[in-house]
Amino acid sequence: MEYGPIATYTLPGFGRFVTVNDPESLEHVMKGNFDCYVKGDILYKILYDFLGDGIFNASGDNWRMQRKLFSHLFNVKNFREIICVVFEEETKKVLAILDKLAESGEPCDLQDLFYRFTLDSFGKITFGLDFKCLTNPDEPVKFAQSFDFVQGELGKRLQNGFWNITELFTKEGRRLPEECKYLTEFSYQIIKDRRNDPETTKKPTDILNLFMNAKYDNGEILTDIQLRDVILNFIIAGRDTTAQALSWMMYNLMVNPSIEEKLVKEVNSLLSDEEQIPNYDTVKQFQYTQATFYETLRLHPVVPNNFRVCLHDDVLPNGTPIYAGELVNWSSWAAGRDERLWGKDAKIFNPERFLNSEDGLKPSQYKFTSFNCGPRLCLGQSFATIEAIMLATAALRKYKFELLPDQKSPPDFKISLTLPMKKPLLVKVNHR
């Protein structure tokens, strides 16, 4: 094969794809020749109904401006004084729910519980809004239901080049605009409430305030439409990805008891009755737990597939020609299982690989792509890692989780923009 193990294919309505499957080529696309590879009109139109011109759907100056503003949130002061304080508050609520379930013996849907935890946490940190998901754990959350439905339908668009036609003839396709309208109106209400409360807008650490007070280079402020995009883009980043990663992590621990034993041993050595939940200064000590979280993301990346559009003719480092208008795609899901990258045990869940390798817990972003890479490297990597470690360690110290006998293993995942489990992750909760 002239260019090595590389695949190309054509999808009607999309065009020709060239699959990038080595770190060197991915680094070229996502960093070395970054301005040549953009999200493009195809992806933009697929996601626009939901994400608008938010950071995940934006390119060029609009993306750069948003990224610069977002970066101001993730500093040590905010982590210590705001972010981790909220994480601790919400973790205590999760522990109280688990305590009741352990006493009653009722099954627990861990994925739903984690969704509630991350939505409540993110709502408070970024918008000062309490969704009260954990306050009423048995009640459905309309916002979350609409959010999940829209994501699922947009995920289907990525596999259907003629979605703008076929959606006219399906029940789900006709429902999609209604759900997008609900999410939009919900977001506008948040913005309206904030504008009607001048004192609240003075908080510099609030993401919404940060953007409401921001100005473009020409002095213009963001419109309500642009602020809506900020809200919806950040919720998908803060709620879905971490909740799904926690779900896959807990599943992998339940089916790998020897790994769970090592993790719990670390937890018991670092936590106590006096400190039942790690804080910002101690969370970094949980090396094995972080390795387990990363190993989960290696095999279950929350954004399993991605692609870019080539603006002008280019050549990859391995000699593969890419022509203007063609799409370059890569799969973090496939890369995580590639023996050429991870060795013969690539398909085995083994957290030690992140502790015993030269890279350790700072692997190459072009090999371990679960947090994206290059200039678009995830700004919330530390946010998600700290959130997951705080909740997982506190829960595993007190409780042992067992899959229900009829729980499918491994769980199926459903079509979406991210990687949710298709069905509830039902477990029995026991006191340790």
PDB file of N, CA and C in Angstrom, residues 3 6-8 16-20 25 28-29 33 36-37 308-329:
ATOM      1  N   TYR A   3       0.486   4.411   0.720  1.00  0.00           N
ATOM      2  CA  TYR A   3       0.449   5.374   1.815  1.00  0.00           C
ATOM      3  C   TYR A   3       0.280   4.717   3.179  1.00  0.00           C
ATOM      4  N   ILE A   6      -4.279   3.209   5.448  1.00  0.00           N
ATOM      5  CA  ILE A   6      -5.171   4.364   5.466  1.00  0.00           C
ATOM      6  C   ILE A   6      -6.402   4.028   4.632  1.00  0.00           C
ATOM      7  N   ALA A   7      -7.536   4.588   5.004  1.00  0.00           N
ATOM      8  CA  ALA A   7      -8.782   4.257   4.311  1.00  0.00           C
ATOM      9  C   ALA A   7      -9.430   5.520   3.750  1.00  0.00           C
ATOM     10  N   THR A   8     -10.074   5.377   2.613  1.00  0.00           N
ATOM     11  CA  THR A   8     -10.888   6.464   2.070  1.00  0.00           C
ATOM     12  C   THR A   8     -12.245   5.892   1.689  1.00  0.00           C
ATOM     13  N   ARG A  16     -15.994  12.793  -0.267  1.00  0.00           N
ATOM     14  CA  ARG A  16     -14.927  11.834   0.004  1.00  0.00           C
ATOM     15  C   ARG A  16     -14.258  12.109   1.352  1.00  0.00           C
ATOM     16  N   PHE A  17     -14.127  11.051   2.160  1.00  0.00           N
ATOM     17  CA  PHE A  17     -13.439  11.113   3.441  1.00  0.00           C
ATOM     18  C   PHE A  17     -12.074  10.440   3.315  1.00  0.00           C
ATOM     19  N   VAL A  18     -11.088  11.012   3.967  1.00  0.00           N
ATOM     20  CA  VAL A  18      -9.776  10.379   4.111  1.00  0.00           C
ATOM     21  C   VAL A  18      -9.552  10.178   5.606  1.00  0.00           C
ATOM     22  N   THR A  19      -9.400   8.934   6.017  1.00  0.00           N
ATOM     23  CA  THR A  19      -9.264   8.627   7.439  1.00  0.00           C
ATOM     24  C   THR A  19      -7.823   8.804   7.904  1.00  0.00           C
ATOM     25  N   VAL A  20      -7.625   9.669   8.872  1.00  0.00           N
ATOM     26  CA  VAL A  20      -6.314   9.876   9.486  1.00  0.00           C
ATOM     27  C   VAL A  20      -6.210   8.922  10.673  1.00  0.00           C
ATOM     28  N   SER A  25      -0.032  12.428  11.254  1.00  0.00           N
ATOM     29  CA  SER A  25      -0.991  13.045  10.333  1.00  0.00           C
ATOM     30  C   SER A  25      -1.997  13.900  11.085  1.00  0.00           C
ATOM     31  N   HIS A  28      -0.524  17.146  12.003  1.00  0.00           N
ATOM     32  CA  HIS A  28      -0.449  18.007  10.826  1.00  0.00           C
ATOM     33  C   HIS A  28      -1.788  18.703  10.581  1.00  0.00           C
ATOM     34  N   VAL A  29      -2.874  17.942  10.691  1.00  0.00           N
ATOM     35  CA  VAL A  29      -4.208  18.481  10.425  1.00  0.00           C
ATOM     36  C   VAL A  29      -4.649  19.442  11.523  1.00  0.00           C
ATOM     37  N   ASN A  33      -0.930  22.446  10.076  1.00  0.00           N
ATOM     38  CA  ASN A  33      -1.588  23.191   9.001  1.00  0.00           C
ATOM     39  C   ASN A  33      -3.022  23.505   9.424  1.00  0.00           C
ATOM     40  N   CYS A  36      -5.778  25.291   7.418  1.00  0.00           N
ATOM     41  CA  CYS A  36      -6.222  24.645   6.179  1.00  0.00           C
ATOM     42  C   CYS A  36      -7.402  23.712   6.410  1.00  0.00           C
ATOM     43  N   TYR A  37      -7.589  23.294   7.675  1.00  0.00           N
ATOM     44  CA  TYR A  37      -8.627  22.303   7.977  1.00  0.00           C
ATOM     45  C   TYR A  37      -9.646  22.918   8.936  1.00  0.00           C
ATOM     46  N   ARG A 308     -12.752  17.207   9.652  1.00  0.00           N
ATOM     47  CA  ARG A 308     -12.515  18.558   9.190  1.00  0.00           C
ATOM     48  C   ARG A 308     -12.580  18.589   7.669  1.00  0.00           C
ATOM     49  N   VAL A 309     -12.816  19.770   7.112  1.00  0.00           N
ATOM     50  CA  VAL A 309     -12.860  19.966   5.672  1.00  0.00           C
ATOM     51  C   VAL A 309     -11.577  20.666   5.235  1.00  0.00           C
ATOM     52  N   CYS A 310     -10.966  20.156   4.187  1.00  0.00           N
ATOM     53  CA  CYS A 310      -9.725  20.722   3.660  1.00  0.00           C
ATOM     54  C   CYS A 310     -10.047  21.921   2.758  1.00  0.00           C
ATOM     55  N   LEU A 311      -9.428  23.073   3.033  1.00  0.00           N
ATOM     56  CA  LEU A 311      -9.714  24.283   2.260  1.00  0.00           C
ATOM     57  C   LEU A 311      -8.954  24.341   0.941  1.00  0.00           C
ATOM     58  N   HIS A 312      -7.721  23.841   0.924  1.00  0.00           N
ATOM     59  CA  HIS A 312      -6.953  23.835  -0.323  1.00  0.00           C
ATOM     60  C   HIS A 312      -6.048  22.605  -0.344  1.00  0.00           C
ATOM     61  N   ASP A 313      -5.606  22.215  -1.535  1.00  0.00           N
ATOM     62  CA  ASP A 313      -4.834  20.988  -1.696  1.00  0.00           C
ATOM     63  C   ASP A 313      -3.676  20.925  -0.699  1.00  0.00           C
ATOM     64  N   ASP A 314      -3.481  19.722  -0.151  1.00  0.00           N
ATOM     65  CA  ASP A 314      -2.455  19.534   0.867  1.00  0.00           C
ATOM     66  C   ASP A 314      -1.923  18.112   0.770  1.00  0.00           C
ATOM     67  N   VAL A 315      -0.827  17.841   1.449  1.00  0.00           N
ATOM     68  CA  VAL A 315      -0.234  16.501   1.504  1.00  0.00           C
ATOM     69  C   VAL A 315       0.081  16.173   2.960  1.00  0.00           C
ATOM     70  N   LEU A 316      -0.388  15.029   3.432  1.00  0.00           N
ATOM     71  CA  LEU A 316      -0.108  14.603   4.793  1.00  0.00           C
ATOM     72  C   LEU A 316       1.350  14.147   4.915  1.00  0.00           C
ATOM     73  N   PRO A 317       1.890  14.079   6.127  1.00  0.00           N
ATOM     74  CA  PRO A 317       3.290  13.668   6.316  1.00  0.00           C
ATOM     75  C   PRO A 317       3.627  12.313   5.699  1.00  0.00           C
ATOM     76  N   ASN A 318       2.625  11.407   5.606  1.00  0.00           N
ATOM     77  CA  ASN A 318       2.894  10.087   5.018  1.00  0.00           C
ATOM     78  C   ASN A 318       2.758  10.089   3.498  1.00  0.00           C
ATOM     79  N   GLY A 319       2.558  11.273   2.917  1.00  0.00           N
ATOM     80  CA  GLY A 319       2.475  11.379   1.468  1.00  0.00           C
ATOM     81  C   GLY A 319       1.078  11.342   0.896  1.00  0.00           C
ATOM     82  N   THR A 320       0.079  11.162   1.724  1.00  0.00           N
ATOM     83  CA  THR A 320      -1.297  11.092   1.246  1.00  0.00           C
ATOM     84  C   THR A 320      -1.768  12.460   0.748  1.00  0.00           C
ATOM     85  N   PRO A 321      -2.208  12.554  -0.495  1.00  0.00           N
ATOM     86  CA  PRO A 321      -2.714  13.840  -0.995  1.00  0.00           C
ATOM     87  C   PRO A 321      -4.143  14.089  -0.509  1.00  0.00           C
ATOM     88  N   ILE A 322      -4.418  15.307  -0.105  1.00  0.00           N
ATOM     89  CA  ILE A 322      -5.764  15.726   0.294  1.00  0.00           C
ATOM     90  C   ILE A 322      -6.134  16.903  -0.595  1.00  0.00           C
ATOM     91  N   TYR A 323      -7.269  16.788  -1.258  1.00  0.00           N
ATOM     92  CA  TYR A 323      -7.672  17.832  -2.187  1.00  0.00           C
ATOM     93  C   TYR A 323      -8.730  18.750  -1.571  1.00  0.00           C
ATOM     94  N   ALA A 324      -8.734  19.981  -2.030  1.00  0.00           N
ATOM     95  CA  ALA A 324      -9.674  20.977  -1.513  1.00  0.00           C
ATOM     96  C   ALA A 324     -11.104  20.444  -1.565  1.00  0.00           C
ATOM     97  N   GLY A 325     -11.821  20.592  -0.475  1.00  0.00           N
ATOM     98  CA  GLY A 325     -13.201  20.149  -0.400  1.00  0.00           C
ATOM     99  C   GLY A 325     -13.366  18.751   0.175  1.00  0.00           C
ATOM    100  N   GLU A 326     -12.272  17.985   0.259  1.00  0.00           N
ATOM    101  CA  GLU A 326     -12.365  16.639   0.840  1.00  0.00           C
ATOM    102  C   GLU A 326     -12.383  16.734   2.369  1.00  0.00           C
ATOM    103  N   LEU A 327     -12.883  15.677   2.994  1.00  0.00           N
ATOM    104  CA  LEU A 327     -13.012  15.651   4.435  1.00  0.00           C
ATOM    105  C   LEU A 327     -11.974  14.716   5.035  1.00  0.00           C
ATOM    106  N   VAL A 328     -11.321  15.174   6.069  1.00  0.00           N
ATOM    107  CA  VAL A 328     -10.370  14.349   6.815  1.00  0.00           C
ATOM    108  C   VAL A 328     -11.031  13.983   8.143  1.00  0.00           C
ATOM    109  N   ASN A 329     -11.114  12.694   8.425  1.00  0.00           N
ATOM    110  CA  ASN A 329     -11.760  12.281   9.672  1.00  0.00           C
ATOM    111  C   ASN A 329     -10.857  11.370  10.474  1.00  0.00           C
TER     112      ASN A 329
END
